[in-house]
mmCIF file of N, CA, C and O in Angstrom:
data_model
loop_
_atom_site.group_PDB
_atom_site.id
_atom_site.type_symbol
_atom_site.label_atom_id
_atom_site.label_comp_id
_atom_site.label_asym_id
_atom_site.label_seq_id
_atom_site.Cartn_x
_atom_site.Cartn_y
_atom_site.Cartn_z
ATOM 1 N N SER A 1 -10.637 6.405 -3.098
ATOM 2 C CA SER A 1 -10.271 5.663 -1.900
ATOM 3 C C SER A 1 -9.117 6.366 -1.194
ATOM 4 O O SER A 1 -8.331 7.063 -1.819
ATOM 5 N N CYS A 2 -9.052 6.136 0.096
ATOM 6 C CA CYS A 2 -7.927 6.664 0.866
ATOM 7 C C CYS A 2 -7.491 5.605 1.866
ATOM 8 O O CYS A 2 -8.240 4.693 2.192
ATOM 9 N N LEU A 3 -6.270 5.738 2.333
ATOM 10 C CA LEU A 3 -5.739 4.784 3.310
ATOM 11 C C LEU A 3 -6.485 4.905 4.622
ATOM 12 O O LEU A 3 -6.878 5.990 5.034
ATOM 13 N N SER A 4 -6.622 3.776 5.307
ATOM 14 C CA SER A 4 -7.223 3.799 6.635
ATOM 15 C C SER A 4 -6.267 4.517 7.582
ATOM 16 O O SER A 4 -5.043 4.506 7.388
ATOM 17 N N PRO A 5 -6.794 5.169 8.604
ATOM 18 C CA PRO A 5 -5.927 5.864 9.560
ATOM 19 C C PRO A 5 -4.889 4.947 10.198
ATOM 20 O O PRO A 5 -3.765 5.359 10.484
ATOM 21 N N GLU A 6 -5.245 3.667 10.381
ATOM 22 C CA GLU A 6 -4.320 2.711 10.999
ATOM 23 C C GLU A 6 -3.082 2.459 10.143
ATOM 24 O O GLU A 6 -2.013 2.155 10.665
ATOM 25 N N ASP A 7 -3.219 2.563 8.844
ATOM 26 C CA ASP A 7 -2.106 2.261 7.932
ATOM 27 C C ASP A 7 -1.377 3.496 7.418
ATOM 28 O O ASP A 7 -0.320 3.389 6.804
ATOM 29 N N LEU A 8 -1.909 4.670 7.667
ATOM 30 C CA LEU A 8 -1.371 5.889 7.071
ATOM 31 C C LEU A 8 0.064 6.193 7.511
ATOM 32 O O LEU A 8 0.945 6.387 6.677
ATOM 33 N N ALA A 9 0.329 6.224 8.806
ATOM 34 C CA ALA A 9 1.662 6.590 9.303
ATOM 35 C C ALA A 9 2.727 5.597 8.835
ATOM 36 O O ALA A 9 3.799 5.994 8.362
ATOM 37 N N GLU A 10 2.427 4.301 8.933
ATOM 38 C CA GLU A 10 3.396 3.289 8.505
ATOM 39 C C GLU A 10 3.648 3.374 7.003
ATOM 40 O O GLU A 10 4.768 3.216 6.539
ATOM 41 N N SER A 11 2.606 3.668 6.232
ATOM 42 C CA SER A 11 2.751 3.774 4.785
ATOM 43 C C SER A 11 3.624 4.954 4.405
ATOM 44 O O SER A 11 4.445 4.849 3.485
ATOM 45 N N LYS A 12 3.468 6.070 5.103
ATOM 46 C CA LYS A 12 4.322 7.231 4.836
ATOM 47 C C LYS A 12 5.785 6.886 5.066
ATOM 48 O O LYS A 12 6.654 7.219 4.251
ATOM 49 N N LYS A 13 6.080 6.187 6.167
ATOM 50 C CA LYS A 13 7.462 5.780 6.464
ATOM 51 C C LYS A 13 7.994 4.855 5.371
ATOM 52 O O LYS A 13 9.133 4.997 4.933
ATOM 53 N N LEU A 14 7.170 3.908 4.951
ATOM 54 C CA LEU A 14 7.569 2.955 3.918
ATOM 55 C C LEU A 14 7.895 3.666 2.608
ATOM 56 O O LEU A 14 8.905 3.381 1.966
ATOM 57 N N ILE A 15 7.064 4.611 2.225
ATOM 58 C CA ILE A 15 7.279 5.349 0.975
ATOM 59 C C ILE A 15 8.548 6.197 1.054
ATOM 60 O O ILE A 15 9.348 6.222 0.115
ATOM 61 N N LEU A 16 8.754 6.892 2.174
ATOM 62 C CA LEU A 16 9.960 7.706 2.328
ATOM 63 C C LEU A 16 11.222 6.854 2.299
ATOM 64 O O LEU A 16 12.212 7.218 1.651
ATOM 65 N N GLU A 17 11.200 5.709 2.976
ATOM 66 C CA GLU A 17 12.363 4.826 2.982
ATOM 67 C C GLU A 17 12.618 4.270 1.577
ATOM 68 O O GLU A 17 13.761 4.172 1.138
ATOM 69 N N SER A 18 11.562 3.930 0.872
ATOM 70 C CA SER A 18 11.701 3.418 -0.485
ATOM 71 C C SER A 18 12.274 4.487 -1.412
ATOM 72 O O SER A 18 13.102 4.199 -2.275
ATOM 73 N N ALA A 19 11.851 5.736 -1.228
ATOM 74 C CA ALA A 19 12.377 6.833 -2.042
ATOM 75 C C ALA A 19 13.864 7.048 -1.777
ATOM 76 O O ALA A 19 14.632 7.342 -2.693
ATOM 77 N N ARG A 20 14.286 6.881 -0.523
ATOM 78 C CA ARG A 20 15.712 7.048 -0.184
ATOM 79 C C ARG A 20 16.561 5.894 -0.714
ATOM 80 O O ARG A 20 17.648 6.090 -1.237
ATOM 81 N N SER A 21 16.048 4.672 -0.541
ATOM 82 C CA SER A 21 16.843 3.487 -0.874
ATOM 83 C C SER A 21 16.651 3.012 -2.317
ATOM 84 O O SER A 21 17.440 2.208 -2.804
ATOM 85 N N LEU A 22 15.587 3.495 -2.972
ATOM 86 C CA LEU A 22 15.200 3.055 -4.317
ATOM 87 C C LEU A 22 14.934 1.559 -4.370
ATOM 88 O O LEU A 22 15.167 0.897 -5.378
ATOM 89 N N ARG A 23 14.423 1.012 -3.256
ATOM 90 C CA ARG A 23 14.048 -0.400 -3.200
ATOM 91 C C ARG A 23 12.535 -0.545 -3.345
ATOM 92 O O ARG A 23 11.772 0.215 -2.742
ATOM 93 N N PRO A 24 12.081 -1.539 -4.121
ATOM 94 C CA PRO A 24 10.647 -1.779 -4.257
ATOM 95 C C PRO A 24 10.058 -2.319 -2.954
ATOM 96 O O PRO A 24 10.796 -2.811 -2.081
ATOM 97 N N TRP A 25 8.752 -2.237 -2.835
ATOM 98 C CA TRP A 25 8.080 -2.732 -1.642
ATOM 99 C C TRP A 25 6.709 -3.304 -1.989
ATOM 100 O O TRP A 25 6.116 -2.970 -2.998
ATOM 101 N N THR A 26 6.243 -4.193 -1.121
ATOM 102 C CA THR A 26 4.909 -4.774 -1.214
ATOM 103 C C THR A 26 4.299 -4.717 0.172
ATOM 104 O O THR A 26 4.963 -5.037 1.162
ATOM 105 N N LYS A 27 3.038 -4.301 0.246
ATOM 106 C CA LYS A 27 2.376 -4.132 1.548
ATOM 107 C C LYS A 27 0.885 -4.381 1.380
ATOM 108 O O LYS A 27 0.293 -3.991 0.384
ATOM 109 N N GLU A 28 0.293 -5.031 2.368
ATOM 110 C CA GLU A 28 -1.159 -5.180 2.418
ATOM 111 C C GLU A 28 -1.715 -4.072 3.296
ATOM 112 O O GLU A 28 -1.269 -3.892 4.431
ATOM 113 N N LEU A 29 -2.646 -3.312 2.735
ATOM 114 C CA LEU A 29 -3.184 -2.138 3.408
ATOM 115 C C LEU A 29 -4.700 -2.137 3.345
ATOM 116 O O LEU A 29 -5.298 -2.703 2.437
ATOM 117 N N GLN A 30 -5.308 -1.441 4.299
ATOM 118 C CA GLN A 30 -6.743 -1.213 4.235
ATOM 119 C C GLN A 30 -7.003 0.166 3.650
ATOM 120 O O GLN A 30 -6.312 1.125 3.993
ATOM 121 N N VAL A 31 -7.978 0.241 2.779
ATOM 122 C CA VAL A 31 -8.401 1.517 2.218
ATOM 123 C C VAL A 31 -9.884 1.703 2.518
ATOM 124 O O VAL A 31 -10.609 0.747 2.767
ATOM 125 N N ILE A 32 -10.299 2.942 2.502
ATOM 126 C CA ILE A 32 -11.702 3.274 2.701
ATOM 127 C C ILE A 32 -12.202 3.873 1.396
ATOM 128 O O ILE A 32 -11.683 4.883 0.933
ATOM 129 N N SER A 33 -13.198 3.225 0.801
ATOM 130 C CA SER A 33 -13.722 3.684 -0.487
ATOM 131 C C SER A 33 -14.594 4.918 -0.293
ATOM 132 O O SER A 33 -14.942 5.288 0.830
ATOM 133 N N SER A 34 -14.963 5.538 -1.388
ATOM 134 C CA SER A 34 -15.756 6.765 -1.328
ATOM 135 C C SER A 34 -17.119 6.550 -0.679
ATOM 136 O O SER A 34 -17.704 7.482 -0.139
ATOM 137 N N ASP A 35 -17.616 5.308 -0.689
ATOM 138 C CA ASP A 35 -18.900 5.026 -0.037
ATOM 139 C C ASP A 35 -18.733 4.542 1.401
ATOM 140 O O ASP A 35 -19.681 4.097 2.032
ATOM 141 N N GLY A 36 -17.493 4.623 1.934
ATOM 142 C CA GLY A 36 -17.234 4.285 3.333
ATOM 143 C C GLY A 36 -16.902 2.832 3.600
ATOM 144 O O GLY A 36 -16.667 2.451 4.748
ATOM 145 N N MET A 37 -16.851 2.008 2.571
ATOM 146 C CA MET A 37 -16.533 0.584 2.744
ATOM 147 C C MET A 37 -15.029 0.408 2.926
ATOM 148 O O MET A 37 -14.240 1.044 2.242
ATOM 149 N N ARG A 38 -14.669 -0.477 3.859
ATOM 150 C CA ARG A 38 -13.261 -0.820 4.047
ATOM 151 C C ARG A 38 -12.920 -1.984 3.133
ATOM 152 O O ARG A 38 -13.643 -2.962 3.072
ATOM 153 N N LYS A 39 -11.783 -1.865 2.455
ATOM 154 C CA LYS A 39 -11.312 -2.918 1.559
ATOM 155 C C LYS A 39 -9.824 -3.131 1.831
ATOM 156 O O LYS A 39 -9.141 -2.244 2.339
ATOM 157 N N TRP A 40 -9.354 -4.303 1.458
ATOM 158 C CA TRP A 40 -7.941 -4.628 1.554
ATOM 159 C C TRP A 40 -7.324 -4.590 0.169
ATOM 160 O O TRP A 40 -7.924 -5.075 -0.793
ATOM 161 N N VAL A 41 -6.131 -4.036 0.075
ATOM 162 C CA VAL A 41 -5.374 -4.054 -1.177
ATOM 163 C C VAL A 41 -3.945 -4.509 -0.902
ATOM 164 O O VAL A 41 -3.388 -4.243 0.164
ATOM 165 N N ARG A 42 -3.384 -5.247 -1.854
ATOM 166 C CA ARG A 42 -1.956 -5.587 -1.812
ATOM 167 C C ARG A 42 -1.301 -4.660 -2.816
ATOM 168 O O ARG A 42 -1.592 -4.697 -4.011
ATOM 169 N N THR A 43 -0.428 -3.804 -2.314
ATOM 170 C CA THR A 43 0.213 -2.787 -3.133
ATOM 171 C C THR A 43 1.675 -3.153 -3.352
ATOM 172 O O THR A 43 2.384 -3.465 -2.399
ATOM 173 N N THR A 44 2.092 -3.132 -4.596
ATOM 174 C CA THR A 44 3.490 -3.342 -4.951
ATOM 175 C C THR A 44 3.946 -2.116 -5.714
ATOM 176 O O THR A 44 3.268 -1.666 -6.637
ATOM 177 N N CYS A 45 5.077 -1.570 -5.304
ATOM 178 C CA CYS A 45 5.532 -0.313 -5.878
ATOM 179 C C CYS A 45 7.045 -0.351 -6.092
ATOM 180 O O CYS A 45 7.784 -0.873 -5.267
ATOM 181 N N THR A 46 7.471 0.208 -7.219
ATOM 182 C CA THR A 46 8.892 0.257 -7.546
ATOM 183 C C THR A 46 9.297 1.705 -7.798
ATOM 184 O O THR A 46 8.721 2.360 -8.675
ATOM 185 N N PRO A 47 10.264 2.204 -7.034
ATOM 186 C CA PRO A 47 10.737 3.568 -7.257
ATOM 187 C C PRO A 47 11.830 3.601 -8.326
ATOM 188 O O PRO A 47 12.525 2.609 -8.556
ATOM 189 N N ARG A 48 11.944 4.747 -8.989
ATOM 190 C CA ARG A 48 13.060 4.956 -9.920
ATOM 191 C C ARG A 48 13.408 6.435 -9.921
ATOM 192 O O ARG A 48 12.548 7.299 -9.729
ATOM 193 N N LEU A 49 14.653 6.696 -10.129
ATOM 194 C CA LEU A 49 15.147 8.064 -10.162
ATOM 195 C C LEU A 49 14.969 8.634 -11.563
ATOM 196 O O LEU A 49 15.312 8.009 -12.559
ATOM 197 N N SER A 50 14.401 9.840 -11.631
ATOM 198 C CA SER A 50 14.215 10.542 -12.902
ATOM 199 C C SER A 50 14.701 11.973 -12.687
ATOM 200 O O SER A 50 13.978 12.806 -12.134
ATOM 201 N N GLY A 51 15.932 12.215 -13.071
ATOM 202 C CA GLY A 51 16.531 13.515 -12.781
ATOM 203 C C GLY A 51 16.706 13.663 -11.280
ATOM 204 O O GLY A 51 17.373 12.871 -10.642
ATOM 205 N N HIS A 52 16.071 14.676 -10.705
ATOM 206 C CA HIS A 52 16.155 14.908 -9.260
ATOM 207 C C HIS A 52 14.917 14.418 -8.527
ATOM 208 O O HIS A 52 14.756 14.682 -7.343
ATOM 209 N N GLU A 53 14.027 13.713 -9.232
ATOM 210 C CA GLU A 53 12.788 13.231 -8.627
ATOM 211 C C GLU A 53 12.776 11.717 -8.551
ATOM 212 O O GLU A 53 13.365 11.035 -9.383
ATOM 213 N N VAL A 54 12.080 11.207 -7.545
ATOM 214 C CA VAL A 54 11.838 9.782 -7.452
ATOM 215 C C VAL A 54 10.400 9.543 -7.904
ATOM 216 O O VAL A 54 9.470 10.139 -7.360
ATOM 217 N N LEU A 55 10.256 8.709 -8.916
ATOM 218 C CA LEU A 55 8.938 8.361 -9.427
ATOM 219 C C LEU A 55 8.611 6.937 -9.019
ATOM 220 O O LEU A 55 9.494 6.079 -8.959
ATOM 221 N N PHE A 56 7.349 6.680 -8.730
ATOM 222 C CA PHE A 56 6.907 5.344 -8.345
ATOM 223 C C PHE A 56 5.944 4.804 -9.398
ATOM 224 O O PHE A 56 5.083 5.529 -9.886
ATOM 225 N N SER A 57 6.108 3.544 -9.715
ATOM 226 C CA SER A 57 5.111 2.847 -10.525
ATOM 227 C C SER A 57 4.737 1.583 -9.768
ATOM 228 O O SER A 57 5.562 1.001 -9.058
ATOM 229 N N GLY A 58 3.482 1.201 -9.896
ATOM 230 C CA GLY A 58 3.066 0.025 -9.152
ATOM 231 C C GLY A 58 1.643 -0.370 -9.441
ATOM 232 O O GLY A 58 1.003 0.149 -10.357
ATOM 233 N N VAL A 59 1.177 -1.287 -8.627
ATOM 234 C CA VAL A 59 -0.170 -1.825 -8.790
ATOM 235 C C VAL A 59 -0.760 -2.092 -7.410
ATOM 236 O O VAL A 59 -0.045 -2.430 -6.471
ATOM 237 N N ALA A 60 -2.070 -1.923 -7.309
ATOM 238 C CA ALA A 60 -2.799 -2.252 -6.088
ATOM 239 C C ALA A 60 -3.901 -3.232 -6.462
ATOM 240 O O ALA A 60 -4.744 -2.925 -7.305
ATOM 241 N N LEU A 61 -3.871 -4.412 -5.865
ATOM 242 C CA LEU A 61 -4.857 -5.441 -6.154
ATOM 243 C C LEU A 61 -5.834 -5.563 -4.995
ATOM 244 O O LEU A 61 -5.427 -5.598 -3.835
ATOM 245 N N ASP A 62 -7.113 -5.642 -5.296
ATOM 246 C CA ASP A 62 -8.140 -5.815 -4.279
ATOM 247 C C ASP A 62 -8.073 -7.252 -3.771
ATOM 248 O O ASP A 62 -8.313 -8.197 -4.513
ATOM 249 N N ILE A 63 -7.721 -7.414 -2.493
ATOM 250 C CA ILE A 63 -7.630 -8.744 -1.883
ATOM 251 C C ILE A 63 -8.649 -8.890 -0.757
ATOM 252 O O ILE A 63 -8.491 -9.733 0.130
ATOM 253 N N THR A 64 -9.704 -8.109 -0.803
ATOM 254 C CA THR A 64 -10.722 -8.121 0.251
ATOM 255 C C THR A 64 -11.307 -9.517 0.450
ATOM 256 O O THR A 64 -11.423 -9.984 1.595
ATOM 257 N N GLU A 65 -11.664 -10.194 -0.619
ATOM 258 C CA GLU A 65 -12.263 -11.520 -0.489
ATOM 259 C C GLU A 65 -11.296 -12.511 0.158
ATOM 260 O O GLU A 65 -11.708 -13.361 0.955
ATOM 261 N N ILE A 66 -10.026 -12.408 -0.156
ATOM 262 C CA ILE A 66 -9.020 -13.290 0.449
ATOM 263 C C ILE A 66 -8.934 -13.023 1.940
ATOM 264 O O ILE A 66 -8.920 -13.957 2.753
ATOM 265 N N LYS A 67 -8.874 -11.754 2.337
ATOM 266 C CA LYS A 67 -8.776 -11.404 3.755
ATOM 267 C C LYS A 67 -10.026 -11.849 4.518
ATOM 268 O O LYS A 67 -9.921 -12.341 5.633
ATOM 269 N N GLU A 68 -11.196 -11.675 3.909
ATOM 270 C CA GLU A 68 -12.437 -12.106 4.560
ATOM 271 C C GLU A 68 -12.457 -13.623 4.740
ATOM 272 O O GLU A 68 -12.903 -14.137 5.772
ATOM 273 N N ALA A 69 -11.956 -14.373 3.750
ATOM 274 C CA ALA A 69 -11.880 -15.828 3.864
ATOM 275 C C ALA A 69 -10.914 -16.255 4.964
ATOM 276 O O ALA A 69 -11.189 -17.199 5.711
ATOM 277 N N GLU A 70 -9.803 -15.524 5.112
ATOM 278 C CA GLU A 70 -8.832 -15.822 6.173
ATOM 279 C C GLU A 70 -9.463 -15.671 7.548
ATOM 280 O O GLU A 70 -9.169 -16.447 8.459
ATOM 281 N N LEU A 71 -10.332 -14.677 7.698
ATOM 282 C CA LEU A 71 -11.002 -14.451 8.988
ATOM 283 C C LEU A 71 -11.935 -15.587 9.353
ATOM 284 O O LEU A 71 -12.196 -15.817 10.537
ATOM 285 N N LEU A 72 -12.437 -16.296 8.358
ATOM 286 C CA LEU A 72 -13.346 -17.402 8.606
ATOM 287 C C LEU A 72 -12.629 -18.681 9.027
ATOM 288 O O LEU A 72 -13.263 -19.586 9.550
ATOM 289 N N LEU A 73 -11.343 -18.756 8.809
ATOM 290 C CA LEU A 73 -10.558 -19.969 9.165
ATOM 291 C C LEU A 73 -10.338 -20.072 10.647
ATOM 292 O O LEU A 73 -10.267 -19.222 11.400
#
C-alpha cells in the first residue's frame, strides 16, 4: 500500500515535525492498496531518539468500514 496523493505532502510535514519535536501523532489517511483499492487507516506513531537517529514505532488500523458508514449518515 502507499499513501494517496492527497495525503502525501501533509504526511511528510507531520513526520518531519514529529521527528524534530519527538511528539507522537495520530492521523487518518487514505492509502491505495496494491490492487488499486482506496482504504482508510488511522495511524498512530511515536518517535524516539536512538543515538543520532529518530526511530518511529506505531500502528495503522484499517478504518475503511467506519469511514464508509460515516458517509451514509
